[in-house]
Amino acid sequence: MRKLCLMMGLIWGVAIIPIDGSPAAAQNGLFDTIQGGPSAGDAEPVVTVTAKFSADKASRSGQLSITANMADGWHIYSLTQPPGGPVRSKIKLDQSDKFKVKGEFKPSEPAKKHVDDLAFKGLSLEEHDGSVTWTAPIELAAGVDPEQLKINGKLFAQSCRDGQCNIPQDFPFAAALATADDGESARTETADVDNVGVYEADDITFRGYVTPRMVVPGGKFKLVIAAEPAKPWHIYELSDNPPAATGNRPTLIVLTQTSGLKDGPAVASDRPVPDPISTLRVHEEPVTWTIELTAPSSAKRGAVKIEGLLGYQICTEKNCQLPSALGFDVKVALGAQTVEGKAPLKFNSKVKYNDVLKLVKNPAANTGGGSGGTRGGDKTSLLNPDSFKLVGGDHASSSLVRMIGFGFLGGLILNLMPCVLPVIGLKILSFLEQSGHSRRQ
């Protein structure tokens, strides 16, 4: 009996030591409570994992999507969580000769980062809460029927919340071919296979999603688009009035389909700063635009499709890239209850900047180009740039006063420069000389 008790004590002692083997971390309170599994003590699992894939039979290219949904208050750690602290999540696929993963798994949105000041002081923690979807390109082997293929695997993750962590565990999943009911086409185009939730262009990355995944009639969705320009590039503010003098192009957002949802103004997460060579202001750091969409109380339950266009241009102090544009679409739902989580936008590059600009200037010109136009009698939903808002207040009027002041100051400087003063005298003499001629002249 003594041996049995001693053995049980050793097992329990090992269980509460963090995965990096540091007993000090346990003593500092990271694992105030250790649970035996993700659902211990809870009516519902704190982490659920689902998966699906899309594929094109002709090219055999496709995309594997793995989604983790966390219960309220819980989080897991990123695939890139730095060592020396909490357990890094890992996607493990069963070996198969029927497919190959052709790239790294990328999250639908970046993990939330903060520096720990408790158990692992100074360590950067990278956490996912709510919902996150990882995607990676795949290639099917020759002769494989995607409708018959199953991709099995596990997500190895540790779920935590304040003062409480579960023992790291495998969460198994089985991915089947996506169907129309999943909100995706079972066959996707190769060019768009990497662009679900994230679109990476030269020197800038876009991310987008709608949250929550489902609301009740009368509820509200939030459409979020984030732009992350690389250093030293910047992206221009939202505006429908590109300056003729410099030719720089503002950011434009147009919703071409809302399925009856009422859209509000775009709200920027950060105030743009002045640009020395343009009257347009710029975002030099990552910026997020959020658009609130309200479902009518009388709306019927079912799928809700949202489509739109994004026009943009990025520049440095010395040069600019040509204006570009993206289309995007997403499916969410109206139902009997709100379902938290984030539905990633699917981006495509089939549109041009001028296509978006035409809709901003003339909403009636929407003919369904790019990511698709109006459907089912929907009117084009144009986010009027006059109603764009900024966190911290609108300062368009102060910008106008500032520009007038700069113009007046520039005029004074030009007229008081030494090289201009002799010209004033010469002009006065020319007026006096004209006095000797006919009044008509």
C-alpha angles and dihedrals in degrees: 000000000000090000091050093051091047091051092050090050092053092049091051091047092054092046094060096047111099118252092255089062095243112138089189090068091057092049092052091065105256090129101036086152125024117197126196097231145355095274102038111129093005130098090220131036112266091218128035124179128201132172142189138166138211126212143180113222094208098053096023087223122133148141133256117212123194118186127194118194118196126201118244112292095013129107141177129208130258128259087249100046106149114248124252097062140040120007116277115232116244133192112218119188124196112248114261136163090210097079144011131212107234101191147007124295111255126196122238087237134007119270118258108256130205136153113251116235099180123050099002104029113201095011117127111234119205112200136181119201133172100016137337131182123202118201133189133174116251136189123211121221118250113280096017114138107219091208090061097042123105121188111203127192148127137249109220107205145147117227118209143167133178108319094348135085133174122224109267110266144179115252107199124214138178118208120208130181111289116246133201088265089063090063093253136087114255088230122046134189115258093231092062099039095105097041105084108122093344133057118188117197131167107302096346138070126202125201127185144172145153121235136234105025093221135017134177119254106283091032129118136242126199120218110203127192120180126192120200112187117194119237125302093015126097135193124221127247125258109277138133096214112079110192112249093210098063103020093223114154126225126222113268129194121189126174109213096181131023102161091232097315116138113232128212131202123296112257117206119217093217137029114251118237128227119273115219093216101040139043086227115093121228143216110227093175129050111292133192127207117202124196121190116217120193123204115217114248088236094053118125121241117257144080119337119202122201123190132177151151132242123200122190148154129204127203144171126214089272108033145011137216119232115271111271138188142203135201121216138185139176140176124225130159147235112223148146094286142015114268113198122219139084128275108207120228117243109225129203134179099217096116136073129224093248089056089061094042091055090057092049091051095039117018091185089065092076106128100164100267124157113007092006136286132237119332132195096005095307115153119233108268107217120190098220108222088213087070097047110129134202128211104253097034141293114290102174091119093051089050090055092050090048092051091049090050092050090049092051092047091049090052092052092049092051094049096046098048113116093239090059099050096074089051090058091056092048091051091052090051090051090054091051091048090052090057090075092060131077118294090240091059 
